């Protein structure tokens, strides 16, 4: 049981870790203005308060179990207080956000111009890189988190979509692969995965960055996604703790 408590404390610390910046990549964008977001109230699946436990529950527990339960309740209260102060937005810039509860990704959609539809599938944090203790000044020793973006841009019904794979870091967006998809690619075993963005001429890269920036696919979007995922991580952790609390109380 003691090992379980220590593991729980480590999980809590990881859930509350802030993102930090990372080194530049060949496809990253220049910085710009802050994005506007619209917040939402917590859904019914995320309770407005932590369920406490009564004396009857505590009396039938061992001291170790009671201590574990107190830690769970205290941690959930802290997480829910943080989530209430920084609620998840339903919009990021010009994009509508679908949270996809229970999935390891969210979906952003918007229309651009008369016939463009843009859909972005953003993973939750899928890896992190430690900042060396000797580098990056005040950021040394911290962790910087990574989000994978899969962007689909279509122009009208029946058009072949432009697909872009991006790496999202806390303060910049890095383009990795570009591909105009065709129906034939779904019929082959090993389809073409697109051209590496960093291999393009610098003038092409600059023009593509301007093209995507006009559509709101830029560093500000990357920053907002990291803030979103940090708060979503806290909410998911609180829900998980709620299930653990129910088990311990039984």
mmCIF file of N, CA and C in Angstrom, residues 154-212:
data_model
loop_
_atom_site.group_PDB
_atom_site.id
_atom_site.type_symbol
_atom_site.label_atom_id
_atom_site.label_comp_id
_atom_site.label_asym_id
_atom_site.label_seq_id
_atom_site.Cartn_x
_atom_site.Cartn_y
_atom_site.Cartn_z
ATOM 1 N N UNK A 154 -9.438 20.663 -47.162
ATOM 2 C CA UNK A 154 -10.135 20.269 -48.389
ATOM 3 C C UNK A 154 -10.783 21.492 -49.021
ATOM 4 N N UNK A 155 -10.929 21.438 -50.339
ATOM 5 C CA UNK A 155 -11.571 22.523 -51.087
ATOM 6 C C UNK A 155 -12.754 21.952 -51.862
ATOM 7 N N UNK A 156 -13.893 21.967 -51.239
ATOM 8 C CA UNK A 156 -15.099 21.490 -51.904
ATOM 9 C C UNK A 156 -15.200 19.976 -51.903
ATOM 10 N N UNK A 157 -16.392 19.505 -52.249
ATOM 11 C CA UNK A 157 -16.655 18.072 -52.255
ATOM 12 C C UNK A 157 -15.883 17.375 -53.365
ATOM 13 N N UNK A 158 -15.296 16.237 -53.050
ATOM 14 C CA UNK A 158 -14.584 15.458 -54.051
ATOM 15 C C UNK A 158 -13.150 15.876 -54.289
ATOM 16 N N UNK A 159 -12.677 16.926 -53.618
ATOM 17 C CA UNK A 159 -11.296 17.373 -53.838
ATOM 18 C C UNK A 159 -10.325 16.512 -53.041
ATOM 19 N N UNK A 160 -9.111 16.380 -53.553
ATOM 20 C CA UNK A 160 -8.070 15.662 -52.818
ATOM 21 C C UNK A 160 -7.545 16.555 -51.693
ATOM 22 N N UNK A 161 -7.553 16.075 -50.451
ATOM 23 C CA UNK A 161 -7.147 16.938 -49.332
ATOM 24 C C UNK A 161 -5.642 17.133 -49.247
ATOM 25 N N UNK A 162 -5.254 18.317 -48.775
ATOM 26 C CA UNK A 162 -3.867 18.579 -48.411
ATOM 27 C C UNK A 162 -3.700 18.143 -46.962
ATOM 28 N N UNK A 163 -2.735 17.272 -46.713
ATOM 29 C CA UNK A 163 -2.498 16.769 -45.362
ATOM 30 C C UNK A 163 -1.127 17.221 -44.882
ATOM 31 N N UNK A 164 -1.089 17.656 -43.645
ATOM 32 C CA UNK A 164 0.152 18.141 -43.049
ATOM 33 C C UNK A 164 0.331 17.470 -41.691
ATOM 34 N N UNK A 165 1.521 16.954 -41.443
ATOM 35 C CA UNK A 165 1.879 16.422 -40.131
ATOM 36 C C UNK A 165 2.774 17.448 -39.446
ATOM 37 N N UNK A 166 2.424 17.817 -38.215
ATOM 38 C CA UNK A 166 3.173 18.846 -37.490
ATOM 39 C C UNK A 166 3.586 18.355 -36.108
ATOM 40 N N UNK A 167 4.673 18.907 -35.622
ATOM 41 C CA UNK A 167 5.072 18.761 -34.226
ATOM 42 C C UNK A 167 4.740 20.063 -33.513
ATOM 43 N N UNK A 168 3.946 19.955 -32.465
ATOM 44 C CA UNK A 168 3.562 21.132 -31.684
ATOM 45 C C UNK A 168 4.347 21.141 -30.378
ATOM 46 N N UNK A 169 5.140 22.210 -30.188
ATOM 47 C CA UNK A 169 5.878 22.430 -28.952
ATOM 48 C C UNK A 169 5.254 23.620 -28.232
ATOM 49 N N UNK A 170 5.603 23.875 -26.969
ATOM 50 C CA UNK A 170 4.900 24.908 -26.213
ATOM 51 C C UNK A 170 4.847 26.278 -26.866
ATOM 52 N N UNK A 171 5.909 26.693 -27.577
ATOM 53 C CA UNK A 171 5.878 28.045 -28.132
ATOM 54 C C UNK A 171 6.115 28.104 -29.630
ATOM 55 N N UNK A 172 6.149 26.973 -30.303
ATOM 56 C CA UNK A 172 6.227 27.034 -31.761
ATOM 57 C C UNK A 172 5.683 25.761 -32.396
ATOM 58 N N UNK A 173 5.331 25.896 -33.672
ATOM 59 C CA UNK A 173 4.794 24.792 -34.467
ATOM 60 C C UNK A 173 5.817 24.432 -35.530
ATOM 61 N N UNK A 174 6.077 23.145 -35.688
ATOM 62 C CA UNK A 174 7.081 22.679 -36.634
ATOM 63 C C UNK A 174 6.432 21.741 -37.648
ATOM 64 N N UNK A 175 6.438 22.135 -38.917
ATOM 65 C CA UNK A 175 5.871 21.301 -39.973
ATOM 66 C C UNK A 175 6.835 20.168 -40.315
ATOM 67 N N UNK A 176 6.289 18.965 -40.499
ATOM 68 C CA UNK A 176 7.120 17.799 -40.773
ATOM 69 C C UNK A 176 6.909 17.240 -42.183
ATOM 70 N N UNK A 177 5.656 16.938 -42.541
ATOM 71 C CA UNK A 177 5.353 16.301 -43.824
ATOM 72 C C UNK A 177 4.165 16.986 -44.489
ATOM 73 N N UNK A 178 4.227 17.088 -45.835
ATOM 74 C CA UNK A 178 3.121 17.627 -46.625
ATOM 75 C C UNK A 178 2.748 16.612 -47.694
ATOM 76 N N UNK A 179 1.446 16.426 -47.879
ATOM 77 C CA UNK A 179 0.969 15.426 -48.829
ATOM 78 C C UNK A 179 -0.382 15.843 -49.385
ATOM 79 N N UNK A 180 -0.548 15.754 -50.715
ATOM 80 C CA UNK A 180 -1.868 15.869 -51.337
ATOM 81 C C UNK A 180 -2.347 14.445 -51.569
ATOM 82 N N UNK A 181 -3.340 14.032 -50.800
ATOM 83 C CA UNK A 181 -3.775 12.630 -50.810
ATOM 84 C C UNK A 181 -4.694 12.336 -51.988
ATOM 85 N N UNK A 182 -4.560 11.133 -52.531
ATOM 86 C CA UNK A 182 -5.435 10.659 -53.605
ATOM 87 C C UNK A 182 -6.086 9.353 -53.173
ATOM 88 N N UNK A 183 -7.124 8.943 -53.885
ATOM 89 C CA UNK A 183 -7.829 7.710 -53.542
ATOM 90 C C UNK A 183 -6.927 6.489 -53.680
ATOM 91 N N UNK A 184 -5.981 6.525 -54.609
ATOM 92 C CA UNK A 184 -5.107 5.381 -54.842
ATOM 93 C C UNK A 184 -4.254 5.046 -53.623
ATOM 94 N N UNK A 185 -3.976 6.037 -52.799
ATOM 95 C CA UNK A 185 -3.117 5.795 -51.638
ATOM 96 C C UNK A 185 -3.767 4.882 -50.614
ATOM 97 N N UNK A 186 -5.102 4.791 -50.639
ATOM 98 C CA UNK A 186 -5.796 3.904 -49.712
ATOM 99 C C UNK A 186 -5.740 2.459 -50.181
ATOM 100 N N UNK A 187 -5.294 2.235 -51.400
ATOM 101 C CA UNK A 187 -5.304 0.887 -51.976
ATOM 102 C C UNK A 187 -3.939 0.218 -51.969
ATOM 103 N N UNK A 188 -2.918 0.927 -51.544
ATOM 104 C CA UNK A 188 -1.569 0.358 -51.551
ATOM 105 C C UNK A 188 -1.146 0.006 -50.130
ATOM 106 N N UNK A 189 -0.227 -0.960 -50.036
ATOM 107 C CA UNK A 189 0.213 -1.445 -48.727
ATOM 108 C C UNK A 189 1.064 -0.408 -48.011
ATOM 109 N N UNK A 190 1.968 0.225 -48.745
ATOM 110 C CA UNK A 190 2.870 1.210 -48.147
ATOM 111 C C UNK A 190 2.741 2.523 -48.916
ATOM 112 N N UNK A 191 1.746 3.340 -48.562
ATOM 113 C CA UNK A 191 1.505 4.569 -49.323
ATOM 114 C C UNK A 191 2.581 5.623 -49.090
ATOM 115 N N UNK A 192 2.641 6.560 -50.001
ATOM 116 C CA UNK A 192 3.558 7.697 -49.898
ATOM 117 C C UNK A 192 3.164 8.544 -48.693
ATOM 118 N N UNK A 193 4.129 8.911 -47.876
ATOM 119 C CA UNK A 193 3.826 9.634 -46.636
ATOM 120 C C UNK A 193 4.049 11.134 -46.753
ATOM 121 N N UNK A 194 4.376 11.623 -47.940
ATOM 122 C CA UNK A 194 4.524 13.056 -48.127
ATOM 123 C C UNK A 194 5.967 13.512 -48.144
ATOM 124 N N UNK A 195 6.151 14.749 -48.561
ATOM 125 C CA UNK A 195 7.495 15.318 -48.662
ATOM 126 C C UNK A 195 7.904 15.945 -47.330
ATOM 127 N N UNK A 196 9.149 15.731 -46.972
ATOM 128 C CA UNK A 196 9.679 16.306 -45.739
ATOM 129 C C UNK A 196 9.791 17.818 -45.893
ATOM 130 N N UNK A 197 9.163 18.554 -44.977
ATOM 131 C CA UNK A 197 9.092 20.002 -45.080
ATOM 132 C C UNK A 197 10.476 20.647 -45.029
ATOM 133 N N UNK A 198 11.355 20.110 -44.195
ATOM 134 C CA UNK A 198 12.680 20.692 -44.046
ATOM 135 C C UNK A 198 13.547 20.576 -45.283
ATOM 136 N N UNK A 199 13.165 19.672 -46.219
ATOM 137 C CA UNK A 199 13.947 19.498 -47.443
ATOM 138 C C UNK A 199 13.563 20.500 -48.525
ATOM 139 N N UNK A 200 12.489 21.247 -48.309
ATOM 140 C CA UNK A 200 12.059 22.231 -49.301
ATOM 141 C C UNK A 200 12.974 23.455 -49.279
ATOM 142 N N UNK A 201 13.002 24.151 -50.398
ATOM 143 C CA UNK A 201 13.743 25.407 -50.484
ATOM 144 C C UNK A 201 13.208 26.384 -49.447
ATOM 145 N N UNK A 202 14.080 27.211 -48.894
ATOM 146 C CA UNK A 202 13.687 28.124 -47.833
ATOM 147 C C UNK A 202 12.565 29.053 -48.267
ATOM 148 N N UNK A 203 12.526 29.431 -49.554
ATOM 149 C CA UNK A 203 11.450 30.302 -50.030
ATOM 150 C C UNK A 203 10.118 29.569 -50.040
ATOM 151 N N UNK A 204 10.144 28.268 -50.390
ATOM 152 C CA UNK A 204 8.928 27.469 -50.327
ATOM 153 C C UNK A 204 8.431 27.363 -48.888
ATOM 154 N N UNK A 205 9.348 27.107 -47.972
ATOM 155 C CA UNK A 205 8.960 26.966 -46.569
ATOM 156 C C UNK A 205 8.328 28.248 -46.043
ATOM 157 N N UNK A 206 8.925 29.379 -46.399
ATOM 158 C CA UNK A 206 8.385 30.661 -45.948
ATOM 159 C C UNK A 206 6.988 30.893 -46.515
ATOM 160 N N UNK A 207 6.796 30.576 -47.794
ATOM 161 C CA UNK A 207 5.486 30.766 -48.427
ATOM 162 C C UNK A 207 4.437 29.848 -47.808
ATOM 163 N N UNK A 208 4.817 28.589 -47.539
ATOM 164 C CA UNK A 208 3.878 27.664 -46.908
ATOM 165 C C UNK A 208 3.518 28.132 -45.501
ATOM 166 N N UNK A 209 4.493 28.633 -44.751
ATOM 167 C CA UNK A 209 4.213 29.131 -43.406
ATOM 168 C C UNK A 209 3.228 30.296 -43.445
ATOM 169 N N UNK A 210 3.364 31.174 -44.436
ATOM 170 C CA UNK A 210 2.419 32.275 -44.590
ATOM 171 C C UNK A 210 1.035 31.747 -44.958
ATOM 172 N N UNK A 211 1.000 30.744 -45.839
ATOM 173 C CA UNK A 211 -0.264 30.119 -46.250
ATOM 174 C C UNK A 211 -0.990 29.534 -45.042
ATOM 175 N N UNK A 212 -0.280 28.789 -44.210
ATOM 176 C CA UNK A 212 -0.901 28.183 -43.036
ATOM 177 C C UNK A 212 -1.228 29.234 -41.979
#
